[in-house]
Coordinates of C-alpha atoms and ligand atoms in Angstrom, one line a residue:
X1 CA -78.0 59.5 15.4
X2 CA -75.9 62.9 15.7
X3 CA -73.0 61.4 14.2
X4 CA -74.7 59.4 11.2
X5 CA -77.5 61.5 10.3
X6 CA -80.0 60.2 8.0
X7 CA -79.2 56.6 7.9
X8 CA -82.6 55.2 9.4
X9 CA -81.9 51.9 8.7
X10 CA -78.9 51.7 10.3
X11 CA -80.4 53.8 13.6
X12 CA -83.1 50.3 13.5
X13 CA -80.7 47.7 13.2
X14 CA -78.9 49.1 16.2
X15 CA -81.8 50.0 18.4
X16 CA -82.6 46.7 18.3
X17 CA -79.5 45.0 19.6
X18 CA -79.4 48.2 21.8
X19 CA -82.1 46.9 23.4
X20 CA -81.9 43.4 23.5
X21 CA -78.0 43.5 25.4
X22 CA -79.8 45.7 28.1
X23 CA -79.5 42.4 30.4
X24 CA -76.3 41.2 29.6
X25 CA -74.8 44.6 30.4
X26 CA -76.2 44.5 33.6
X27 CA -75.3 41.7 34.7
X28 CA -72.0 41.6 33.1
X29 CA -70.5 45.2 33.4
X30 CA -67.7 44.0 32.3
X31 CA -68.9 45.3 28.1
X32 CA -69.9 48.8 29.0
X33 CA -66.4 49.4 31.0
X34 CA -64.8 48.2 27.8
X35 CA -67.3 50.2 25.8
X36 CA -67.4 47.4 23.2
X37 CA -71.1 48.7 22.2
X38 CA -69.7 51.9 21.3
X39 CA -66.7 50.8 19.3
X40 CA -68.8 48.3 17.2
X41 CA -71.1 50.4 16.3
X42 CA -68.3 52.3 14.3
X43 CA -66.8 50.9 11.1
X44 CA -63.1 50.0 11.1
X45 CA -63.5 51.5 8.2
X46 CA -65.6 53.0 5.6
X47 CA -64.6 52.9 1.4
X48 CA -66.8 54.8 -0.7
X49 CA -66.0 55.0 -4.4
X50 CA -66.5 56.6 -7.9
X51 CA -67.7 53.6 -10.4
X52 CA -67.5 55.6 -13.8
X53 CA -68.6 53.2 -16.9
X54 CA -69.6 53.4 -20.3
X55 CA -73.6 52.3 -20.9
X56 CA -74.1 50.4 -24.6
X57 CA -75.5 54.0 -26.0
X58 CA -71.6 55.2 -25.6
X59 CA -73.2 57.3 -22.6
X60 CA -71.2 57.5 -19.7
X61 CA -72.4 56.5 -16.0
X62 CA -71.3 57.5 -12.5
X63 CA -72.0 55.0 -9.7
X64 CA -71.4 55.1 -6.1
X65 CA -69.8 52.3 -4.6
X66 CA -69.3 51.2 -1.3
X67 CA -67.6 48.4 1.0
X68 CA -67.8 49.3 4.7
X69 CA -65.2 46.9 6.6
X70 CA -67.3 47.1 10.0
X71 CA -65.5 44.5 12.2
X72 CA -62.1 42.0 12.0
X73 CA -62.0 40.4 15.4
X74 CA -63.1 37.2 14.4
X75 CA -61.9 36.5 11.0
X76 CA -61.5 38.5 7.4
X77 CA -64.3 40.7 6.8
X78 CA -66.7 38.9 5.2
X79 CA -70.2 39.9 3.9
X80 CA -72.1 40.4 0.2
X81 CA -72.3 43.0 -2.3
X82 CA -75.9 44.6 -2.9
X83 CA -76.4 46.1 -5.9
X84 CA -79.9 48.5 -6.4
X85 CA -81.4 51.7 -6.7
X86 CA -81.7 51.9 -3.2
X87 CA -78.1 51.5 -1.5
X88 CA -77.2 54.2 0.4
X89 CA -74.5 54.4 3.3
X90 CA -77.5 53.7 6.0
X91 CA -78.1 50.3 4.3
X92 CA -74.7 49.2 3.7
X93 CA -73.7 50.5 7.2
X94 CA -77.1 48.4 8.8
X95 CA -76.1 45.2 6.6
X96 CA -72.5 45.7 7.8
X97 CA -73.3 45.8 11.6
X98 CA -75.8 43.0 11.1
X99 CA -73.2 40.9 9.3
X100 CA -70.8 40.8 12.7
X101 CA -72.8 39.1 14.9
X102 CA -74.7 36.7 12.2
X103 CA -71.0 35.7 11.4
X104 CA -70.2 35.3 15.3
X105 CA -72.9 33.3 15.3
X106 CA -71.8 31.0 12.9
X107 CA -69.4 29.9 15.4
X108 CA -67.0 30.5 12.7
X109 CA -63.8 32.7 12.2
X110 CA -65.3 35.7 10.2
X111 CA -65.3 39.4 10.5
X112 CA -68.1 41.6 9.6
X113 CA -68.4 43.8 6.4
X114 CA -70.3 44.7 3.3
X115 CA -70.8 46.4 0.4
X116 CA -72.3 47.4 -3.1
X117 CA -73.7 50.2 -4.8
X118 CA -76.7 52.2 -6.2
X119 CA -76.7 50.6 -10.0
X120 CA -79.5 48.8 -10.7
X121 CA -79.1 46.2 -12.8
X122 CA -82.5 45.7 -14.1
X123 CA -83.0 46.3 -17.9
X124 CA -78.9 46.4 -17.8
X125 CA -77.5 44.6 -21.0
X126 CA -75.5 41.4 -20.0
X127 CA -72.9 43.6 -22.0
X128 CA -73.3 46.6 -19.3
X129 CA -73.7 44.2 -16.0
X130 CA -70.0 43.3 -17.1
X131 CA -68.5 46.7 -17.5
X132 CA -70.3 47.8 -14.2
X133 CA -69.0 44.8 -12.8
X134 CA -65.3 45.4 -13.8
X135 CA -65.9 49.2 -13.3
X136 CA -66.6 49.0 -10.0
X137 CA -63.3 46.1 -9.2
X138 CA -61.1 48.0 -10.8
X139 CA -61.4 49.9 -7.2
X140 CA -62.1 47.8 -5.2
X141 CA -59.6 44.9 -5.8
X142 CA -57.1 46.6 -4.2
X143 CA -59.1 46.7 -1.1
X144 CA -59.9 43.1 -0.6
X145 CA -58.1 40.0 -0.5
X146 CA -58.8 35.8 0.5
X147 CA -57.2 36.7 4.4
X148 CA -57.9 40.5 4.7
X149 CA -62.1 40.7 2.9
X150 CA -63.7 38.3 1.4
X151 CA -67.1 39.3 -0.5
X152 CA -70.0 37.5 -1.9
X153 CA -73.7 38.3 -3.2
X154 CA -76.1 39.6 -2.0
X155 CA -79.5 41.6 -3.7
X156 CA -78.5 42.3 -7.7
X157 CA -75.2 40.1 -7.2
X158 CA -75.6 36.2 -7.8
X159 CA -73.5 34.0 -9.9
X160 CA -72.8 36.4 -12.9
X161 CA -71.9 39.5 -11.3
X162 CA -69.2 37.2 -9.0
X163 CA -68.1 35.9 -12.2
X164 CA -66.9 39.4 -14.0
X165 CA -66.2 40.6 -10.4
X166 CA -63.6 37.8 -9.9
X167 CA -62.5 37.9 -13.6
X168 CA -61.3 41.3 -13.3
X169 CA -60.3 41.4 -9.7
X170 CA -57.7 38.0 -11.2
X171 CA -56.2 40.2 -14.1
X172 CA -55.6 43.1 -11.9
X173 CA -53.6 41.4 -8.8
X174 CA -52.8 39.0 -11.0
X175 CA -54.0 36.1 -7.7
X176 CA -56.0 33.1 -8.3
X177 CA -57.1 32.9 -4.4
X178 CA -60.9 32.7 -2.5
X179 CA -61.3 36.1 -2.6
X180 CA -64.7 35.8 -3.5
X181 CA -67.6 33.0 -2.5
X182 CA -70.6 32.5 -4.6
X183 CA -67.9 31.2 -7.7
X184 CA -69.4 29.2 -10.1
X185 CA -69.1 25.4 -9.6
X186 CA -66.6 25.2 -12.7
X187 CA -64.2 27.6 -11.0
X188 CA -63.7 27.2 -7.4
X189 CA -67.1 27.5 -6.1
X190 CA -68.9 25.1 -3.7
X191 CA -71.4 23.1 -3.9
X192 CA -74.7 23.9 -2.0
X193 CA -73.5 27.7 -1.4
X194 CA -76.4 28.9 -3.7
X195 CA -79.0 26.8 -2.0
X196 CA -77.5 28.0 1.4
X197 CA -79.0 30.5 2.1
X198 CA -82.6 29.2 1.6
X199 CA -82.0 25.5 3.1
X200 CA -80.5 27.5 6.1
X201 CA -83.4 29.3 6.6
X202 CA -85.7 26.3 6.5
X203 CA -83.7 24.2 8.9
X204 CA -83.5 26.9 11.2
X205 CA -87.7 27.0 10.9
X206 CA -87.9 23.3 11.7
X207 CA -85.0 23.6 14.8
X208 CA -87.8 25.8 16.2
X209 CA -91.2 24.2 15.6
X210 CA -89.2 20.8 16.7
X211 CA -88.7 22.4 20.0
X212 CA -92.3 22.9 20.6
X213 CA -93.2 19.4 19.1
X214 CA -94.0 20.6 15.8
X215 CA -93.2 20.1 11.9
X216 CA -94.0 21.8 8.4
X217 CA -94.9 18.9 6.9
X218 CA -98.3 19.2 4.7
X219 CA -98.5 23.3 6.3
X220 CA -99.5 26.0 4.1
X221 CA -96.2 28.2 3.7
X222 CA -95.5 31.7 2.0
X223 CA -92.3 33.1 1.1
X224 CA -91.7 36.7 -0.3
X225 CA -89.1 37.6 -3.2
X226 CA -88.4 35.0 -5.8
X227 CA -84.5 35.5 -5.9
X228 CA -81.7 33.3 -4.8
X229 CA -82.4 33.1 -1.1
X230 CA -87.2 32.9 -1.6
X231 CA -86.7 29.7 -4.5
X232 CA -84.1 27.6 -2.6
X233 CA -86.6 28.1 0.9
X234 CA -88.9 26.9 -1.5
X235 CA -87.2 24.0 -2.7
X236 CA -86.5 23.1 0.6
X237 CA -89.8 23.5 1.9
X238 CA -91.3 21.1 -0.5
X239 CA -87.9 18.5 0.8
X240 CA -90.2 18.9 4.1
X241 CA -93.4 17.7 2.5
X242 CA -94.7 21.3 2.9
X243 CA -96.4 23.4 1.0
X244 CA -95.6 26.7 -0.1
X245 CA -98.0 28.6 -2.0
X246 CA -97.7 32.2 -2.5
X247 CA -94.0 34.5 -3.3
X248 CA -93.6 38.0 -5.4
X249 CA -91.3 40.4 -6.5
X250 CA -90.9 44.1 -6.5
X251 CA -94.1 44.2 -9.3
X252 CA -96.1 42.0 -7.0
X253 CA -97.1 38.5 -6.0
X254 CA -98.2 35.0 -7.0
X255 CA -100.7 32.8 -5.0
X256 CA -100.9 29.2 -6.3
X257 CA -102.7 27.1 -4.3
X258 CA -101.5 24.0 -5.4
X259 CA -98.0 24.8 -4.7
X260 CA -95.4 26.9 -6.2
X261 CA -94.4 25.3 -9.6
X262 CA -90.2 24.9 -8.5
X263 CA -89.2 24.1 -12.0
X264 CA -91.0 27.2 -13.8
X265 CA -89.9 29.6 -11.2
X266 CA -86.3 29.2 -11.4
X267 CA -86.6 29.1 -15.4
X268 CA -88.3 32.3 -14.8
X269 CA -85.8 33.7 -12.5
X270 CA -82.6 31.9 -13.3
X271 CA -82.5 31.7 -17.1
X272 CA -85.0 34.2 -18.5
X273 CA -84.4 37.1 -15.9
X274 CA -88.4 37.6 -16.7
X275 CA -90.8 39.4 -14.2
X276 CA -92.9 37.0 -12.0
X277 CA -96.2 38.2 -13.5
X278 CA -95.0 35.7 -16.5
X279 CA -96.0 33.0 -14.0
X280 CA -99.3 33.0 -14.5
X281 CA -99.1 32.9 -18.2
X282 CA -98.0 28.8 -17.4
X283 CA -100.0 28.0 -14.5
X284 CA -103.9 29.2 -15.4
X285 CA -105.1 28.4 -11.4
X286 CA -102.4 31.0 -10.2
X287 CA -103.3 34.5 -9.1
X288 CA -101.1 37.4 -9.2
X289 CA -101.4 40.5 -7.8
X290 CA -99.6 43.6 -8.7
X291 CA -98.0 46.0 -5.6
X292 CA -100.5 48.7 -7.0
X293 CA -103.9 46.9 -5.7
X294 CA -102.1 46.4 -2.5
X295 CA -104.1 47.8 0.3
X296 CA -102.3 51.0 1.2
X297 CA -99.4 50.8 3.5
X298 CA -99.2 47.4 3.5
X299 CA -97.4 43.5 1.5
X300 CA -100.4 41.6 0.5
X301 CA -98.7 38.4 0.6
X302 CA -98.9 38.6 4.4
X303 CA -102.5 38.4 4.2
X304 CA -102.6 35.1 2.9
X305 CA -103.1 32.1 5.7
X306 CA -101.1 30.2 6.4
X307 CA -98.6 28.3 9.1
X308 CA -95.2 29.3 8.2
X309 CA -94.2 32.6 6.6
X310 CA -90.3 33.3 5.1
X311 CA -89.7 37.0 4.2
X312 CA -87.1 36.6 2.1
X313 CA -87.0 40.3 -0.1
X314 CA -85.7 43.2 1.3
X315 CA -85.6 45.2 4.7
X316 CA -88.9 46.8 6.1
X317 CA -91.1 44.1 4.2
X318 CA -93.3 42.7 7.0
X319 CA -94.8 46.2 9.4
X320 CA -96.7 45.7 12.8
X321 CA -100.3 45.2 10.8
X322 CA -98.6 42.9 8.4
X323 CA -97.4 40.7 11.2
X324 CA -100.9 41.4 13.5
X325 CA -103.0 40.0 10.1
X326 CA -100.1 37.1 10.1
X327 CA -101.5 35.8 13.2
X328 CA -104.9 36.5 13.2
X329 CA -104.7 33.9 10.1
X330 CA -103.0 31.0 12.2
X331 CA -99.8 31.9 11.9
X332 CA -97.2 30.2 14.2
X333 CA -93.7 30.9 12.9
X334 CA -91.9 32.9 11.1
X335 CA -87.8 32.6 9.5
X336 CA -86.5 35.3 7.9
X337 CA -84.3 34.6 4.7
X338 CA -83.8 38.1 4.2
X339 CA -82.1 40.9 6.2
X340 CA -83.9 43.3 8.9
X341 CA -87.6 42.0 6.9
X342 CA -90.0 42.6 10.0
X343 CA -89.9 46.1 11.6
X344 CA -88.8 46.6 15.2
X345 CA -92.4 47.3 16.0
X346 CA -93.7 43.7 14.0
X347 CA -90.1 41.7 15.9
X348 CA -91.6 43.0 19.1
X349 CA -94.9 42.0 18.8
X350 CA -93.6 38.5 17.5
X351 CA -91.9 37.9 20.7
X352 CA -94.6 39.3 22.6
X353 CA -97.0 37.0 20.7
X354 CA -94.7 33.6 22.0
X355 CA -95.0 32.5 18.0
X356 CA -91.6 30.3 16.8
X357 CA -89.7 33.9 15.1
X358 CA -86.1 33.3 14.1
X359 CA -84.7 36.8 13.5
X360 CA -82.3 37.3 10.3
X361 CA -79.2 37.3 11.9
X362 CA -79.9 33.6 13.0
X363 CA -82.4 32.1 10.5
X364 CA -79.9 33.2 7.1
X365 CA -76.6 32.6 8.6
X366 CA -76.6 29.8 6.6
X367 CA -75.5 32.1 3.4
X368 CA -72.6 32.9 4.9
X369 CA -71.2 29.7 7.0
X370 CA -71.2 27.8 3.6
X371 CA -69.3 31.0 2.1
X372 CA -66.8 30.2 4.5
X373 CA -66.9 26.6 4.0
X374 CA -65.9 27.5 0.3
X375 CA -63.1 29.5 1.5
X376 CA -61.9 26.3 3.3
X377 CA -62.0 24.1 0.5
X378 CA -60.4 27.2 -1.7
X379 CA -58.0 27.3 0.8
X380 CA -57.2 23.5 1.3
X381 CA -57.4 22.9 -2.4
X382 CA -60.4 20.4 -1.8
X383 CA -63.9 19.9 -2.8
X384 CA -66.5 18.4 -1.1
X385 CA -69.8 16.6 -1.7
X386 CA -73.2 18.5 -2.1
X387 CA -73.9 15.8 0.8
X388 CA -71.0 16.9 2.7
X389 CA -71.6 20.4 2.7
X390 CA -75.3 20.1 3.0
X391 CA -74.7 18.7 6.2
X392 CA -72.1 20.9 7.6
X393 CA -74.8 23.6 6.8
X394 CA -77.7 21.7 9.2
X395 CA -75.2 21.1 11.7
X396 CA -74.3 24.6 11.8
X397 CA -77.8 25.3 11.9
X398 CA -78.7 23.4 15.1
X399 CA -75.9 24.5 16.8
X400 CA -77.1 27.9 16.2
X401 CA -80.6 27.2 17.0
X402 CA -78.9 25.4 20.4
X403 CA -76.6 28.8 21.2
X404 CA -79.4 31.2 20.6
X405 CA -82.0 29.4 22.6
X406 CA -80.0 28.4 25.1
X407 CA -78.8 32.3 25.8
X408 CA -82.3 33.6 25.3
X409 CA -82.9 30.6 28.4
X410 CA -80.4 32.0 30.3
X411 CA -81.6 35.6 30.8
X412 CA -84.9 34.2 31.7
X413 CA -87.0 34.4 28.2
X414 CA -87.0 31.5 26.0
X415 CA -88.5 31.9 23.4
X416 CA -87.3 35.4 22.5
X417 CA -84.8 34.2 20.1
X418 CA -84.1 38.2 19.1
X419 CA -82.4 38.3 22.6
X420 CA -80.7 35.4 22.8
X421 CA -79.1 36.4 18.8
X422 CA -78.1 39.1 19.6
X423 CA -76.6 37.9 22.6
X424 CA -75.1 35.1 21.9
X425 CA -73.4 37.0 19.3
X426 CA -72.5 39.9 21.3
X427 CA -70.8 38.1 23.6
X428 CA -68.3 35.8 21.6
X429 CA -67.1 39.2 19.5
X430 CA -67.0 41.2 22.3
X431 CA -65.2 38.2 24.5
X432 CA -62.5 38.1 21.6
X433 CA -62.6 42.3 21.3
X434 CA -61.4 42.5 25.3
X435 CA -58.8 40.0 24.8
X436 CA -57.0 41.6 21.5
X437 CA -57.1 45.2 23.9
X438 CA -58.1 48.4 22.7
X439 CA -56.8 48.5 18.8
Ligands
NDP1 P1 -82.0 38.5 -5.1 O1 -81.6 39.7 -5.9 O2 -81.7 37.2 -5.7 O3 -83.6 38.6 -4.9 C1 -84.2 39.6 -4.3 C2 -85.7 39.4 -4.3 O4 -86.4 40.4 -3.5 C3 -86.3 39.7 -5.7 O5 -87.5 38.9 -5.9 C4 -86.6 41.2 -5.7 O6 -87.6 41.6 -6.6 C5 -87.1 41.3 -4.3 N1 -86.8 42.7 -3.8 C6 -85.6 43.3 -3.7 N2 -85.7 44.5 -3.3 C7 -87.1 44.7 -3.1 C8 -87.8 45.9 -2.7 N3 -87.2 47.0 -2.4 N4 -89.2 45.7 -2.7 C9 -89.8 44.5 -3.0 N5 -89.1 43.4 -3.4 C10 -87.8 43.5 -3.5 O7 -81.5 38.7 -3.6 P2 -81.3 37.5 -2.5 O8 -82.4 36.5 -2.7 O9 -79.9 37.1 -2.5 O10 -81.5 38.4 -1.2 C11 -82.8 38.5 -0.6 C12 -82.6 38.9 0.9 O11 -81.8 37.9 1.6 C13 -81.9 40.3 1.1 O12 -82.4 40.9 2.3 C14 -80.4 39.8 1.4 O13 -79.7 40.7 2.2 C15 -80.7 38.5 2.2 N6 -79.7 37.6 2.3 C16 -79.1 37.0 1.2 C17 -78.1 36.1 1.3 C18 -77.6 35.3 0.1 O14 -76.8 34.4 0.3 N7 -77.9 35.7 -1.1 C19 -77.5 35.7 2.6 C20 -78.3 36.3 3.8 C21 -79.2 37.2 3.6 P3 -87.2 42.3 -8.0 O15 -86.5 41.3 -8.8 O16 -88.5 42.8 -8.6 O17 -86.3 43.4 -7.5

């Protein structure tokens, strides 16, 4: 906190691990004579950049951007590009850390890193998103590269933004390599990567309910957001004959009893860019709700009953009275598609509570595992199947179910699946951090 004032969210994300590696360094002491905790926690290394562009008024713009390389001990930094009003150093830096030992779990070879910037793209031209897009490479191309950092999306950045990202980064180094995942399917991209995320996060959901004997079939199921990660949990909640019924945006939220209407949210949010309070316009039983008749202080989807919830927004979504009106409805699990969703104070009360709570890092490591499956077949010159890579993403799923679990067995508590995350991921970068020395 004395050396990075100001950047709460960051301060969180490490308190948490902080806390959760309390038993493995004492039983191990072999980490905190190597001070691996204190090394991680700083960057490798920290870019911050002017993006100066020219709005469709002839006005001229100033951006910052970011890409914080935070750790390469087990592969190429590798992590997503946020863009929004909000991105700040202490978010990038908290994504970043995060990022390292979500991709260590992965039980693939992948650094840690991420990036993005303040411009928000909503209301943005198609004509602007493309000049902030090529704004904003024209640094950072020379930072990144398909061995040295590899990014992807992340809030703001889907298919598009990758596209004039990767357009400009090709005409400046004049390279046709992976240095980006999320490509479109007609240029190098791989199949399932944007469903990834989403499907990841579901079959994490059902590696933990089939532990206790359980399924989602016909349960009651919310997700928050409506972007790329909240429509493909949705999709593949209804693939588990469940049913989710409620998901929002920044504006506010939907509740449709009968089930989300797949088809009319992704025209929505895929083709039309159009707010979700449009939903309701189609589907005459749905209720929405805007964020001002929220009670005070709190996300009103969490209210809803129901057996599953997937926050799958933003950071800071889901607060300690959230998550105690979560189970006071019947709640029993909870996945979270997005990043840092639940508070420290709602995690801990989840694991007190004994409820079926797959933390970020493990629930959407499925985002990036199939970004690195698409830098496999970019680097082999190879495309597989939907089927194929749908696959390797379940398999990679269970085994990360089976590694966290296990670990959170092995220092006597499992079902705290925060402890066993963090961990299990811990351990396998700091392992391979004592055996490269001190660099
Ligand atoms: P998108 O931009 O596609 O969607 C984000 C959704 O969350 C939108 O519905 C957006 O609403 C809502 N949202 C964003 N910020 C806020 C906010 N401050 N308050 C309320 N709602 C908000 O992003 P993704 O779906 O890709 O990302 C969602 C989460 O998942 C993030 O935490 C991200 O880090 C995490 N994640 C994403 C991965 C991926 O592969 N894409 C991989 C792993 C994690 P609105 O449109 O109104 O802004």
């Amino acid at each position: 906190k004395r050396t990075s004032p100001g950047q709460e969210e960051f301060h969180q994300a490490t308190e948490e691990v902080l806390h959760s590696l309390e038993p493995l360094f004492e039983k191990y002491p072999i980490y905190k004579e190597n001070k691996i905790l204190d090394r991680l926690v700083e960057p490798e290394r920290q870019i911050l950049f002017r993006v100066a562009w020219v709005d469709d008024s002839g006005e001229i713009q100033v951006n910052k951007g970011y890409r914080i390389e935070f750790s390469s001990t087990l592969g190429p930094y590798k992590g997503g590009l946020r863009f929004h009003p909000s991105v700040n150093t202490g978010i990038i830096k908290f994504l970043g850390f995060e990022q390292i030992f979500k991709n260590a779990l992965t039980g693939l070879q992948i650094g840690g890193g991420k990036g993005g910037s303040d411009f928000d793209p909503k209301g943005k031209s198609d004509r602007e998103i493309m000049k902030f897009c090529q704004a904003f490479m024209s640094e950072l191309y020379r930072h990144i590269g398909a061995t040295t950092d590899v990014p992807a999306g992340d809030i703001g950045v889907g298919g598009r933004e990758i596209g004039y990202m990767f357009g400009m980064y090709k005409k400046l180094t004049n390279r046709y390599d992976g240095t980006f995942t999320g490509k479109s399917l007609k240029w190098g991209g791989s199949l399932a990567r944007t469903e990834a995320t989403g499907y990841g996060c579901v079959y994490f959901a059902k590696n933990m309910l089939e532990a206790k004997g359980e399924t989602l079939k016909d349960k009651r199921c919310v997700v928050s957001g409506s972007g790329n990660v909240a429509i493909y949990t949705i999709e593949k909640l209804y693939h588990m004959g469940a049913l989710p019924i409620a998901c929002s945006d920044s504006a506010g939220m939907i509740l449709d009893e009968e089930g989300i209407d797949l088809n009319l949210l992704k025209d929505l949010k895929e083709n039309q860019r159009a707010r979700l309070s449009e939903y309701v316009k189609y589907r005459k039983n749905a209720k929405y709700t805007p964020v001002t008749e929220y009670p005070k202080g709190r996300n009103a989807i969490w209210s809803i009953p129901c057996y599953a919830a997937f926050p799958s927004a933003t950071q800071n979504e889901l607060n300690l009275e959230d998550a105690k009106e979560l189970l006071k409805n019947g709640c029993k699990c909870v996945s979270e598609g997005a990043n840092m969703p639940s508070t420290n104070e709602a995690v801990d009360y989840f694991v007190e509570q004994k409820i079926a709570y797959g933390p970020g890092k493990a629930a959407n490591a499925g985002g990036v595992a199939t970004s690195q499956l698409e830098m496999a077949q970019n680097a082999s010159m190879v495309s597989w199947t939907f089927e194929e890579v749908d696959a390797k993403l379940e398999q990679i799923m269970r085994n990360i179910f089976e590694s966290v679990s296990t670990t959170a067995a092995e220092f006597g508590q499992p079902t705290n699946f925060v402890l066993g995350a963090n961990i299990a991921g811990f351990r396998r970068v700091a392992d391979a951090m004592i055996e490269q020395g001190i660099v």
